[in-house]
mmCIF file of C-alpha atoms and ligand atoms in Angstrom:
data_model
loop_
_atom_site.group_PDB
_atom_site.id
_atom_site.type_symbol
_atom_site.label_atom_id
_atom_site.label_comp_id
_atom_site.label_asym_id
_atom_site.label_seq_id
_atom_site.Cartn_x
_atom_site.Cartn_y
_atom_site.Cartn_z
ATOM 1 C CA MET A 1 -0.002 0.191 0.026
ATOM 2 C CA GLY A 2 1.531 3.401 -1.171
ATOM 3 C CA LEU A 3 1.531 6.420 0.853
ATOM 4 C CA VAL A 4 -0.949 9.142 0.650
ATOM 5 C CA TRP A 5 -0.680 12.765 0.950
ATOM 6 C CA ARG A 6 -3.212 14.049 3.477
ATOM 7 C CA GLU A 7 -4.785 17.639 4.085
ATOM 8 C CA GLN A 8 -3.064 17.179 7.620
ATOM 9 C CA MET A 9 0.194 17.204 6.031
ATOM 10 C CA SER A 10 -0.179 20.608 4.532
ATOM 11 C CA VAL A 11 2.175 23.342 5.722
ATOM 12 C CA ALA A 12 -0.458 26.247 4.272
ATOM 13 C CA ASN A 13 1.870 26.989 1.207
ATOM 14 C CA ASN A 14 1.016 25.448 -2.330
ATOM 15 C CA LEU A 15 4.547 25.281 -3.562
ATOM 16 C CA ILE A 16 5.707 23.073 -0.530
ATOM 17 C CA ASP A 17 2.745 21.028 -0.381
ATOM 18 C CA SER A 18 2.752 20.041 -4.076
ATOM 19 C CA GLU A 19 6.510 19.268 -3.977
ATOM 20 C CA HIS A 20 5.651 17.166 -0.885
ATOM 21 C CA LYS A 21 2.963 15.225 -2.879
ATOM 22 C CA TYR A 22 5.439 14.750 -5.645
ATOM 23 C CA LEU A 23 7.841 13.234 -3.307
ATOM 24 C CA ILE A 24 5.461 10.857 -2.143
ATOM 25 C CA ASP A 25 4.698 9.794 -5.557
ATOM 26 C CA GLN A 26 8.241 9.178 -6.381
ATOM 27 C CA ILE A 27 8.755 7.046 -3.128
ATOM 28 C CA ASN A 28 5.609 5.194 -4.311
ATOM 29 C CA ALA A 29 7.270 4.893 -7.746
ATOM 30 C CA LEU A 30 10.278 3.259 -6.034
ATOM 31 C CA GLU A 31 8.347 0.811 -4.414
ATOM 32 C CA THR A 32 6.381 -0.303 -7.292
ATOM 33 C CA ALA A 33 9.677 -0.345 -9.223
ATOM 34 C CA LEU A 34 10.738 -2.908 -6.930
ATOM 35 C CA ASN A 35 7.837 -5.480 -7.938
ATOM 36 C CA THR A 36 8.218 -5.168 -11.718
ATOM 37 C CA LYS A 37 10.318 -7.897 -13.375
ATOM 38 C CA GLU A 38 12.961 -5.710 -15.036
ATOM 39 C CA ASN A 39 13.412 -3.504 -12.040
ATOM 40 C CA HIS A 40 16.976 -2.658 -11.541
ATOM 41 C CA ASP A 41 16.979 0.019 -14.427
ATOM 42 C CA ILE A 42 13.776 1.405 -13.208
ATOM 43 C CA VAL A 43 14.875 1.421 -9.542
ATOM 44 C CA GLU A 44 18.187 3.423 -10.188
ATOM 45 C CA GLU A 45 16.197 5.849 -12.537
ATOM 46 C CA THR A 46 13.532 6.540 -10.001
ATOM 47 C CA LEU A 47 15.916 6.660 -7.133
ATOM 48 C CA ASP A 48 18.274 9.160 -9.132
ATOM 49 C CA HIS A 49 15.135 11.277 -9.926
ATOM 50 C CA LEU A 50 14.140 11.205 -6.344
ATOM 51 C CA VAL A 51 17.454 12.352 -4.906
ATOM 52 C CA SER A 52 17.776 15.241 -7.449
ATOM 53 C CA TYR A 53 14.256 16.392 -6.776
ATOM 54 C CA THR A 54 14.542 16.115 -3.049
ATOM 55 C CA LYS A 55 17.692 18.292 -3.401
ATOM 56 C CA THR A 56 15.590 20.967 -5.439
ATOM 57 C CA HIS A 57 12.682 20.685 -3.119
ATOM 58 C CA PHE A 58 14.944 21.575 -0.091
ATOM 59 C CA ASP A 59 16.476 24.524 -1.977
ATOM 60 C CA HIS A 60 12.733 25.721 -2.599
ATOM 61 C CA GLU A 61 11.923 25.165 1.017
ATOM 62 C CA GLU A 62 15.029 27.152 2.496
ATOM 63 C CA THR A 63 14.376 29.824 0.160
ATOM 64 C CA ILE A 64 10.876 30.326 1.521
ATOM 65 C CA GLN A 65 12.046 30.006 5.198
ATOM 66 C CA ARG A 66 14.612 32.780 4.540
ATOM 67 C CA LYS A 67 11.781 34.856 3.229
ATOM 68 C CA ILE A 68 9.667 34.512 6.282
ATOM 69 C CA ARG A 69 12.598 34.670 8.677
ATOM 70 C CA TYR A 70 12.017 31.408 9.763
ATOM 71 C CA PRO A 71 13.731 31.214 13.215
ATOM 72 C CA GLN A 72 14.688 27.635 13.066
ATOM 73 C CA LEU A 73 16.151 27.863 9.352
ATOM 74 C CA ASP A 74 19.790 26.863 10.680
ATOM 75 C CA GLU A 75 18.458 23.869 12.254
ATOM 76 C CA HIS A 76 16.318 23.074 9.352
ATOM 77 C CA LYS A 77 19.027 23.474 6.629
ATOM 78 C CA LEU A 78 21.151 20.866 8.888
ATOM 79 C CA GLU A 79 18.387 18.205 8.547
ATOM 80 C CA HIS A 80 18.089 18.589 4.912
ATOM 81 C CA LYS A 81 21.904 18.396 4.606
ATOM 82 C CA GLN A 82 21.849 15.323 6.603
ATOM 83 C CA ILE A 83 19.041 13.755 4.568
ATOM 84 C CA MET A 84 20.998 14.517 1.303
ATOM 85 C CA ARG A 85 24.154 12.687 2.923
ATOM 86 C CA ASN A 86 22.014 9.835 3.955
ATOM 87 C CA LEU A 87 20.415 9.566 0.144
ATOM 88 C CA TYR A 88 23.782 9.862 -1.479
ATOM 89 C CA ALA A 89 24.964 7.175 0.853
ATOM 90 C CA ILE A 90 22.131 4.949 -0.232
ATOM 91 C CA LYS A 91 23.239 5.699 -3.956
ATOM 92 C CA ASN A 92 26.782 4.382 -2.988
ATOM 93 C CA GLU A 93 25.292 1.444 -0.878
ATOM 94 C CA LEU A 94 23.246 0.553 -4.305
ATOM 95 C CA ASP A 95 26.604 0.684 -6.165
ATOM 96 C CA SER A 96 28.083 -1.541 -3.778
ATOM 97 C CA ILE A 97 25.223 -4.104 -4.150
ATOM 98 C CA LEU A 98 25.626 -3.868 -7.690
ATOM 99 C CA GLY A 99 29.297 -4.695 -7.486
ATOM 100 C CA THR A 100 30.778 -1.381 -8.410
ATOM 101 C CA ASP A 101 32.317 -0.277 -4.772
ATOM 102 C CA GLN A 102 35.431 -0.566 -5.943
ATOM 103 C CA ARG A 103 35.117 2.342 -8.021
ATOM 104 C CA ASP A 104 33.812 4.302 -4.916
ATOM 105 C CA ARG A 105 36.602 3.288 -2.623
ATOM 106 C CA GLU A 106 38.771 4.693 -4.984
ATOM 107 C CA SER A 107 37.047 8.125 -4.687
ATOM 108 C CA ASP A 108 37.358 10.465 -1.659
ATOM 109 C CA ASN A 109 34.273 12.171 -2.232
ATOM 110 C CA ASN A 110 31.294 9.498 -1.163
ATOM 111 C CA ASP A 111 28.686 12.372 -1.181
ATOM 112 C CA GLU A 112 28.513 12.186 -4.879
ATOM 113 C CA VAL A 113 27.801 9.567 -7.261
ATOM 114 C CA THR A 114 28.871 10.909 -10.907
ATOM 115 C CA ASP A 115 26.645 10.344 -13.857
ATOM 116 C CA SER A 116 29.307 8.410 -15.572
ATOM 117 C CA GLU A 117 29.509 6.108 -12.772
ATOM 118 C CA LEU A 118 25.761 5.549 -12.968
ATOM 119 C CA ASN A 119 25.833 5.005 -16.641
ATOM 120 C CA MET A 120 28.437 2.227 -15.618
ATOM 121 C CA ILE A 121 26.026 0.766 -13.379
ATOM 122 C CA LEU A 122 23.111 0.997 -15.909
ATOM 123 C CA ALA A 123 25.160 -0.692 -18.567
ATOM 124 C CA ASP A 124 26.397 -3.418 -16.600
ATOM 125 C CA GLU A 125 23.700 -5.831 -17.233
ATOM 126 C CA GLU A 126 25.697 -8.863 -15.863
ATOM 127 C CA VAL A 127 25.871 -7.767 -12.088
ATOM 128 C CA GLU A 128 22.422 -6.195 -12.181
ATOM 129 C CA HIS A 129 20.892 -9.896 -12.356
ATOM 130 C CA SER A 130 22.666 -10.530 -8.692
ATOM 131 C CA VAL A 131 20.392 -8.007 -6.943
ATOM 132 C CA THR A 132 17.289 -8.959 -5.216
ATOM 133 C CA LYS A 133 14.153 -7.286 -4.214
ATOM 134 C CA GLN A 134 15.382 -8.224 -0.859
ATOM 135 C CA ASP A 135 18.509 -6.380 -1.178
ATOM 136 C CA LEU A 136 16.757 -3.307 -2.144
ATOM 137 C CA GLU A 137 13.750 -3.024 0.175
ATOM 138 C CA PRO A 138 15.516 -1.993 3.458
ATOM 139 C CA LEU A 139 17.285 0.852 1.487
ATOM 140 C CA ILE A 140 13.908 1.897 0.157
ATOM 141 C CA ALA A 141 12.285 1.847 3.310
ATOM 142 C CA LEU A 142 15.060 3.887 4.813
ATOM 143 C CA ILE A 143 14.576 6.520 2.175
ATOM 144 C CA ARG A 144 10.844 6.599 2.896
ATOM 145 C CA SER A 145 11.142 7.144 6.615
ATOM 146 C CA TRP A 146 14.137 9.893 6.423
ATOM 147 C CA ILE A 147 11.724 11.806 4.103
ATOM 148 C CA ILE A 148 8.333 11.520 5.503
ATOM 149 C CA ASP A 149 9.644 11.656 9.048
ATOM 150 C CA HIS A 150 10.968 15.139 8.070
ATOM 151 C CA VAL A 151 7.853 15.983 6.157
ATOM 152 C CA ILE A 152 5.398 15.380 9.146
ATOM 153 C CA GLY A 153 7.955 16.493 11.738
ATOM 154 C CA SER A 154 10.338 19.436 10.827
ATOM 155 C CA ASP A 155 8.228 20.584 8.028
ATOM 156 C CA MET A 156 5.038 20.751 9.724
ATOM 157 C CA LYS A 157 6.414 23.354 12.243
ATOM 158 C CA LEU A 158 6.445 25.745 9.090
ATOM 159 C CA LYS A 159 2.937 25.875 8.963
ATOM 160 C CA ALA A 160 2.499 28.294 12.069
ATOM 161 C CA TYR A 161 4.297 30.833 9.972
ATOM 162 C CA LEU A 162 3.332 30.239 6.485
ATOM 163 C CA ILE A 163 -0.476 30.174 7.469
ATOM 164 C CA LYS A 164 -0.173 33.996 7.909
ATOM 165 C CA ARG A 165 1.008 34.225 4.181
ATOM 166 C CA PRO A 166 -0.699 33.663 1.152
ATOM 167 C CA VAL A 167 -0.776 30.030 -0.024
ATOM 168 C CA ASP A 168 1.095 30.693 -3.214
ATOM 169 C CA PHE A 169 3.822 32.659 -1.228
ATOM 170 C CA VAL A 170 7.259 31.826 -2.584
HETATM 171 FE FE1 FE2 B 201 9.872 19.581 2.756
HETATM 172 FE FE1 FE2 B 202 12.369 20.481 5.088
#
């Protein structure tokens, strides 16, 4: 059963709410991808998209927080940073499951998976067959909890400030 955005999750801002809905859709898409036969390419593509979309969303949210002079901006930004670090770590973990971890160990920067590395993973049909749904499921459960816990925990605190503004305030 997929996650569903509910009115109680609204932070009283159209942009943030619609981005949260989209994030939830993407988490659901990842879970759906796990259950498809040729899931590895789709899982990788969906995860890649989710990670970059999450970064974009965090940037938007921080811009709004700066504009409303949100008193907990620094704290909130730190949480965003930690989630991004965790998401990049999952991408690296996926590389290691796919047998490409050697390339990552050679790199000092474990925050980033480059496009060329991802392309190599996607091109490597042989190792993809060794990945099972059971390998990926716990990773996706972690992603879901990081994002959803943040949305219903920290993001909800924005509501008290955003409710004083027009819903389309950016
Ligand atoms: Fe958010
Ligand atoms: Fe946030």
